[in-house]
Amino acid sequence: MFRRIKQVLSEAMGKLAETLSTKELSYEEFEEVFQEFEISLLEADVAYDVVQLIKKSLADEVVGSRVSRFSNPAEYVRSAFIKSLRGLLDRGVYRGDIIAEIKASSKPYVMVFMGVNGVGKTTTIAKVAYFLRNNGLSSVVVASDTFRAGAQEQLELHSKRLGIPFIGGKYRSDPAAVAKDGVTYAVKNRVDIALIDTAGRMHTDVDLMNEVKKVIRVVRPNMKVLVLDALTGNDAVNQATWFDSQVGVDAVILTKADADVKGGSALSIIMSLGKPILFLGVGQRYEDLIPYDPEMLLRRMFD
Ligand SMILES: Nc1nc2c(ncn2[C@@H]2O[C@H](COP(=O)(O)OP(=O)(O)O)[C@@H](O)[C@H]2O)c(=O)[nH]1
Ligand SMILES: [Mg+2]
């Protein structure tokens, strides 16, 4: 992750440090350096709008500035870059403490996972259950995806491996009824969290959209989580807008960040979502789910 972005940043910082002098940096000088940087960012899959955001925030930091004779231009430029990217990455921070919120809530805390086919919903639910257990919280996983063949078995297999309860339903049965069963199980057995899987759907699937709306009406989740695939770039942002307008999105989990080798696709999604990001998926194992943390991402880009 961020392999290419890291290189691009490093090159741009070098150029800018050369340009900076004891004289103030003009906007024209900044633009000249940025031009090449702009192309490299686009080539690393950063979306055009996000390139413009980065440009603006960087210009705010460095235009009109000068380095004193005694300071190090490279250091100065590096902190300016970090500061401007931090500002953009901070937009994705979830401003709560999910573990504390679950502990404080009445049992069970209900999370519904939604998203397009193949983004990683089912895998992510297993990872979240694993994460919660490591934080002392019990889960039941609920397969309200009664639509796709094999979806029940896939989640059940994870539940067996993890040793956590599973509630499912018959193929093509009502997803809302399965979700309700899952919550009822959690209530009876004093399970902390019900994690509800749903069938993948595109915005064109009106029937499936209505189904997820019904699931939400019936179980009234504490959190509606949208799962997005880091490799899908701008399409992920469109998916978020769509799901938000249909059912409301409380938080996002961005999967497959490990597969975005250049890093620009994930970066663009994070910077243009306008939704809090709970976790990043960084691989196929249960451990491969990390809380979203801008400082960690900055370290990957700059260290
Ligand atoms: N590399 C990688 N693969 C992932 C990640 N999350 C999910 N996957 C893979 O993506 C594929 C689809 O996942 P699945 O959970 O079935 O997606 P769903 O259709 O949304 O339920 C599977 O092969 C997963 O192993 C991740 O964070 N990194
Ligand atoms: Mg699935």
Coordinates of C-alpha atoms and ligand atoms in Angstrom, one line a residue:
M1 CA 0.0 0.0 0.0
F2 CA 1.2 3.5 -0.9
R3 CA 4.3 2.2 -2.6
R4 CA 4.0 4.5 -5.6
I5 CA 2.5 7.4 -3.7
K6 CA 5.5 7.3 -1.3
Q7 CA 7.9 7.6 -4.3
V8 CA 5.9 10.4 -5.8
L9 CA 5.8 12.4 -2.6
S10 CA 9.5 11.9 -2.1
E11 CA 10.3 13.3 -5.6
A12 CA 7.9 16.2 -5.2
M13 CA 9.4 17.1 -1.8
G14 CA 12.9 17.1 -3.2
K15 CA 11.9 19.4 -6.1
L16 CA 10.1 21.8 -3.8
A17 CA 13.0 21.9 -1.3
E18 CA 15.3 22.9 -4.1
T19 CA 13.0 25.7 -5.2
L20 CA 12.5 27.0 -1.7
S21 CA 15.0 29.7 -0.7
T22 CA 15.4 32.5 1.7
K23 CA 13.1 34.4 -0.7
E24 CA 9.3 33.9 -0.4
L25 CA 7.9 31.1 -2.6
S26 CA 5.5 32.6 -5.1
Y27 CA 2.3 30.8 -6.3
E28 CA 3.8 30.6 -9.8
E29 CA 6.9 28.9 -8.5
F30 CA 4.8 26.5 -6.5
E31 CA 2.6 25.7 -9.6
E32 CA 5.6 25.0 -11.7
V33 CA 6.8 22.4 -9.2
F34 CA 3.3 21.0 -8.7
Q35 CA 2.7 20.5 -12.4
E36 CA 5.0 17.5 -12.6
F37 CA 3.8 16.2 -9.2
E38 CA 0.2 16.5 -10.4
I39 CA 0.8 14.1 -13.3
S40 CA 2.6 11.6 -11.1
L41 CA -0.3 11.6 -8.6
L42 CA -2.8 11.0 -11.4
E43 CA -0.6 8.2 -12.7
A44 CA -0.6 6.7 -9.2
D45 CA -4.5 6.5 -9.4
V46 CA -5.2 9.6 -7.3
A47 CA -8.5 11.1 -8.5
Y48 CA -8.4 14.5 -10.3
D49 CA -10.5 16.2 -7.6
V50 CA -8.3 14.8 -4.9
V51 CA -5.2 16.1 -6.6
Q52 CA -6.8 19.5 -6.6
L53 CA -7.5 19.2 -2.9
I54 CA -3.9 18.2 -2.2
K55 CA -2.7 21.1 -4.3
K56 CA -4.8 23.6 -2.5
S57 CA -3.9 22.4 1.0
L58 CA -0.2 22.3 0.0
A59 CA -0.3 25.8 -1.5
D60 CA -1.8 27.1 1.8
E61 CA 1.2 25.7 3.6
V62 CA 4.1 26.7 1.4
V63 CA 3.2 29.7 -0.8
G64 CA 4.5 32.9 0.7
S65 CA 6.8 31.0 3.0
R66 CA 10.5 31.1 3.1
V67 CA 13.1 29.2 5.0
S68 CA 15.4 30.9 7.3
R69 CA 19.1 30.7 6.6
F70 CA 19.5 28.3 9.5
S71 CA 16.8 25.8 8.8
N72 CA 16.7 22.8 6.6
P73 CA 14.5 23.2 3.5
A74 CA 14.0 19.5 3.2
E75 CA 12.7 19.2 6.7
Y76 CA 10.5 22.3 6.2
V77 CA 8.9 20.9 3.1
R78 CA 8.4 17.5 4.7
S79 CA 6.5 18.9 7.6
A80 CA 4.4 21.0 5.2
F81 CA 3.5 17.9 3.2
I82 CA 2.6 15.9 6.3
K83 CA 0.5 18.7 7.7
S84 CA -1.5 19.2 4.6
L85 CA -2.1 15.5 4.0
R86 CA -3.0 15.0 7.7
G87 CA -5.7 17.6 7.3
L88 CA -7.2 15.6 4.4
L89 CA -6.9 12.2 6.0
D90 CA -8.4 13.4 9.3
R91 CA -11.7 13.8 7.5
G92 CA -12.1 10.1 7.6
V93 CA -11.6 9.7 11.4
Y94 CA -14.5 8.1 13.4
R95 CA -14.9 10.5 16.2
G96 CA -16.0 8.0 18.7
D97 CA -14.7 4.9 20.5
I98 CA -16.6 2.0 19.0
I99 CA -15.7 -0.5 21.8
A100 CA -16.7 2.0 24.5
E101 CA -20.0 2.7 22.6
I102 CA -20.8 -1.0 22.3
K103 CA -20.1 -1.6 26.0
A104 CA -22.3 1.4 27.0
S105 CA -25.2 0.4 24.7
S106 CA -28.0 -1.9 25.6
K107 CA -27.5 -5.5 24.4
P108 CA -27.2 -6.3 21.6
Y109 CA -25.5 -3.6 19.6
V110 CA -26.6 -4.2 16.1
M111 CA -24.5 -3.6 13.0
V112 CA -25.8 -4.1 9.5
F113 CA -23.2 -4.5 6.7
M114 CA -24.1 -3.4 3.2
G115 CA -22.3 -3.0 -0.1
V116 CA -21.9 -4.1 -3.7
N117 CA -21.1 -7.8 -4.5
G118 CA -17.6 -8.9 -3.9
V119 CA -16.4 -5.9 -1.9
G120 CA -15.7 -8.1 1.1
K121 CA -18.7 -7.9 3.3
T122 CA -18.8 -11.5 4.5
T123 CA -15.0 -11.7 5.1
T124 CA -15.1 -8.4 6.9
I125 CA -17.9 -9.5 9.3
A126 CA -15.7 -12.4 10.3
K127 CA -12.8 -10.1 10.8
V128 CA -14.9 -7.7 12.9
A129 CA -16.2 -10.5 15.0
Y130 CA -12.6 -11.6 15.6
F131 CA -11.6 -8.0 16.4
L132 CA -14.5 -7.6 18.9
R133 CA -13.6 -10.8 20.6
N134 CA -10.1 -9.6 21.1
N135 CA -11.6 -6.7 22.8
G136 CA -13.7 -8.8 25.1
L137 CA -17.0 -8.6 23.3
S138 CA -19.1 -11.5 22.1
S139 CA -20.8 -11.6 18.7
V140 CA -23.3 -13.5 16.7
V141 CA -23.0 -13.5 12.9
V142 CA -26.2 -13.4 11.0
A143 CA -26.5 -14.4 7.3
S144 CA -29.2 -12.2 5.9
D145 CA -27.8 -12.7 2.5
T146 CA -30.3 -15.3 1.4
F147 CA -29.9 -14.3 -2.2
R148 CA -26.4 -15.4 -3.3
A149 CA -25.7 -19.2 -3.5
G150 CA -23.1 -20.2 -1.0
A151 CA -23.4 -17.0 1.1
Q152 CA -24.9 -18.9 4.1
E153 CA -22.2 -21.5 4.0
Q154 CA -19.4 -19.0 3.7
L155 CA -20.4 -17.1 6.8
E156 CA -21.2 -20.3 8.7
L157 CA -17.7 -21.6 7.9
H158 CA -16.1 -18.5 9.4
S159 CA -18.3 -18.8 12.5
K160 CA -17.1 -22.4 13.0
R161 CA -13.5 -21.4 12.6
L162 CA -13.9 -18.6 15.0
G163 CA -16.1 -20.6 17.4
I164 CA -18.9 -18.0 17.4
P165 CA -22.6 -18.5 17.0
F166 CA -24.2 -18.3 13.5
I167 CA -27.8 -17.6 12.6
G168 CA -28.9 -18.2 9.0
G169 CA -32.0 -18.8 6.9
K170 CA -33.2 -20.8 3.9
Y171 CA -32.1 -19.8 0.4
R172 CA -34.5 -17.0 -0.9
S173 CA -36.1 -16.6 2.5
D174 CA -36.9 -13.1 3.8
P175 CA -33.6 -11.4 4.9
A176 CA -35.4 -9.3 7.4
A177 CA -36.8 -12.4 9.2
V178 CA -33.3 -13.9 9.4
A179 CA -31.9 -10.6 10.8
K180 CA -34.7 -10.6 13.4
D181 CA -33.9 -14.2 14.4
G182 CA -30.2 -13.1 14.8
V183 CA -31.2 -10.2 17.1
T184 CA -33.6 -12.4 19.1
Y185 CA -30.8 -15.0 19.6
A186 CA -28.5 -12.2 20.8
V187 CA -31.1 -10.9 23.3
K188 CA -31.8 -14.4 24.7
N189 CA -28.1 -15.3 25.0
R190 CA -26.9 -11.9 26.1
V191 CA -24.5 -11.6 23.2
D192 CA -23.0 -8.1 22.9
I193 CA -23.2 -7.6 19.2
A194 CA -25.2 -8.9 16.2
L195 CA -23.3 -8.6 13.0
I196 CA -25.7 -8.8 10.1
D197 CA -24.6 -9.7 6.6
T198 CA -26.7 -8.7 3.6
A199 CA -26.7 -9.5 -0.1
G200 CA -24.5 -7.5 -2.4
R201 CA -26.5 -5.0 -4.4
M202 CA -26.0 -2.3 -7.0
H203 CA -28.1 0.8 -7.1
T204 CA -30.0 -0.6 -10.0
D205 CA -31.3 -3.5 -7.9
V206 CA -34.5 -1.8 -6.7
D207 CA -35.8 -5.0 -5.1
L208 CA -32.6 -5.7 -3.2
M209 CA -32.5 -2.0 -2.1
N210 CA -36.0 -2.4 -0.7
E211 CA -34.9 -5.6 1.1
V212 CA -32.1 -3.9 2.9
K213 CA -34.4 -1.1 3.8
K214 CA -36.7 -3.7 5.3
V215 CA -33.9 -5.3 7.3
I216 CA -33.0 -1.8 8.7
R217 CA -36.7 -1.1 9.6
V218 CA -37.0 -4.4 11.4
V219 CA -33.8 -4.6 13.4
R220 CA -33.1 -0.8 13.8
P221 CA -29.3 -1.1 13.8
N222 CA -27.1 1.0 16.0
M223 CA -24.8 1.3 13.0
K224 CA -25.2 0.9 9.3
V225 CA -21.8 0.0 7.8
L226 CA -21.0 0.4 4.2
V227 CA -18.2 -1.9 2.9
L228 CA -16.2 -0.5 0.0
D229 CA -13.4 -2.0 -2.1
A230 CA -10.2 0.2 -2.1
L231 CA -9.5 -0.8 -5.7
T232 CA -12.7 0.7 -7.1
G233 CA -11.6 4.4 -6.7
N234 CA -14.2 6.9 -7.7
D235 CA -16.9 4.2 -8.1
A236 CA -16.6 3.6 -4.3
V237 CA -17.4 7.2 -3.7
N238 CA -20.4 6.9 -5.9
Q239 CA -21.5 3.8 -4.1
A240 CA -21.3 5.7 -0.8
T241 CA -23.3 8.6 -2.1
W242 CA -26.0 6.2 -3.4
F243 CA -26.3 4.0 -0.2
D244 CA -26.3 7.1 1.9
S245 CA -29.2 8.6 0.0
Q246 CA -31.1 5.3 0.1
V247 CA -30.6 4.1 3.7
G248 CA -28.1 6.3 5.4
V249 CA -24.5 5.3 6.0
D250 CA -23.0 5.7 9.5
A251 CA -19.5 4.4 8.8
V252 CA -17.4 2.8 6.2
I253 CA -14.9 -0.1 6.1
L254 CA -12.5 0.1 3.2
T255 CA -11.3 -3.4 2.2
K256 CA -8.4 -4.6 0.0
A257 CA -6.2 -1.6 0.9
D258 CA -3.3 -4.2 0.7
A259 CA -4.1 -4.8 -3.0
D260 CA -4.0 -1.2 -3.9
V261 CA -0.2 -1.2 -4.5
K262 CA 0.1 2.3 -5.9
G263 CA -2.1 3.6 -3.1
G264 CA -3.8 6.4 -5.0
S265 CA -7.2 4.7 -5.2
A266 CA -7.5 4.1 -1.5
L267 CA -6.2 7.6 -0.8
S268 CA -8.8 9.2 -3.1
I269 CA -11.6 7.3 -1.5
I270 CA -10.5 8.2 2.0
M271 CA -10.2 11.9 1.1
S272 CA -13.4 12.3 -0.8
L273 CA -15.9 10.1 1.1
G274 CA -17.1 12.5 3.7
K275 CA -17.9 9.5 5.9
P276 CA -16.1 8.1 9.0
I277 CA -13.9 5.1 8.3
L278 CA -13.9 2.5 11.0
F279 CA -11.4 0.0 9.6
L280 CA -9.2 -0.8 6.7
G281 CA -9.0 -4.3 5.4
V282 CA -5.4 -5.2 4.6
G283 CA -5.5 -8.9 3.7
Q284 CA -7.4 -12.1 3.8
R285 CA -6.7 -13.3 7.3
Y286 CA -8.8 -12.4 10.4
E287 CA -6.0 -10.3 11.7
D288 CA -6.0 -8.2 8.6
L289 CA -8.3 -5.5 9.8
I290 CA -6.9 -2.4 11.3
P291 CA -8.6 0.7 12.8
Y292 CA -8.4 3.7 10.5
D293 CA -5.6 5.8 11.7
P294 CA -4.2 8.8 9.7
E295 CA -0.9 8.8 11.6
M296 CA -0.3 5.2 10.6
L297 CA -1.0 6.1 7.0
L298 CA 1.3 9.1 7.2
R299 CA 4.1 6.9 8.5
R300 CA 3.6 4.6 5.6
M301 CA 3.9 7.5 3.1
F302 CA 6.7 9.4 4.7
D303 CA 8.9 7.1 6.7
Ligands
LIG1 N1 -6.6 -8.8 -0.3 C1 -7.7 -8.7 0.3 N2 -8.8 -9.4 -0.1 C2 -10.0 -9.3 0.6 C3 -10.1 -8.3 1.7 N3 -11.4 -8.4 2.1 C4 -12.0 -9.3 1.4 N4 -11.2 -9.9 0.5 C5 -11.5 -10.9 -0.5 O1 -12.5 -10.4 -1.4 C6 -13.2 -11.5 -1.9 C7 -14.7 -11.3 -1.7 O2 -15.1 -11.3 -0.4 P1 -16.5 -11.5 0.2 O3 -16.4 -11.3 1.7 O4 -17.0 -12.8 -0.3 O5 -17.3 -10.3 -0.4 P2 -18.9 -10.0 -0.4 O6 -19.5 -10.5 -1.7 O7 -19.0 -8.5 -0.3 O8 -19.5 -10.7 0.8 C8 -12.8 -12.8 -1.1 O9 -11.9 -13.5 -1.9 C9 -12.1 -12.2 0.1 O10 -11.1 -13.0 0.6 C10 -8.9 -7.5 2.0 O11 -9.0 -6.7 2.9 N5 -7.8 -7.8 1.3
MG2 MG -21.0 -12.0 1.0

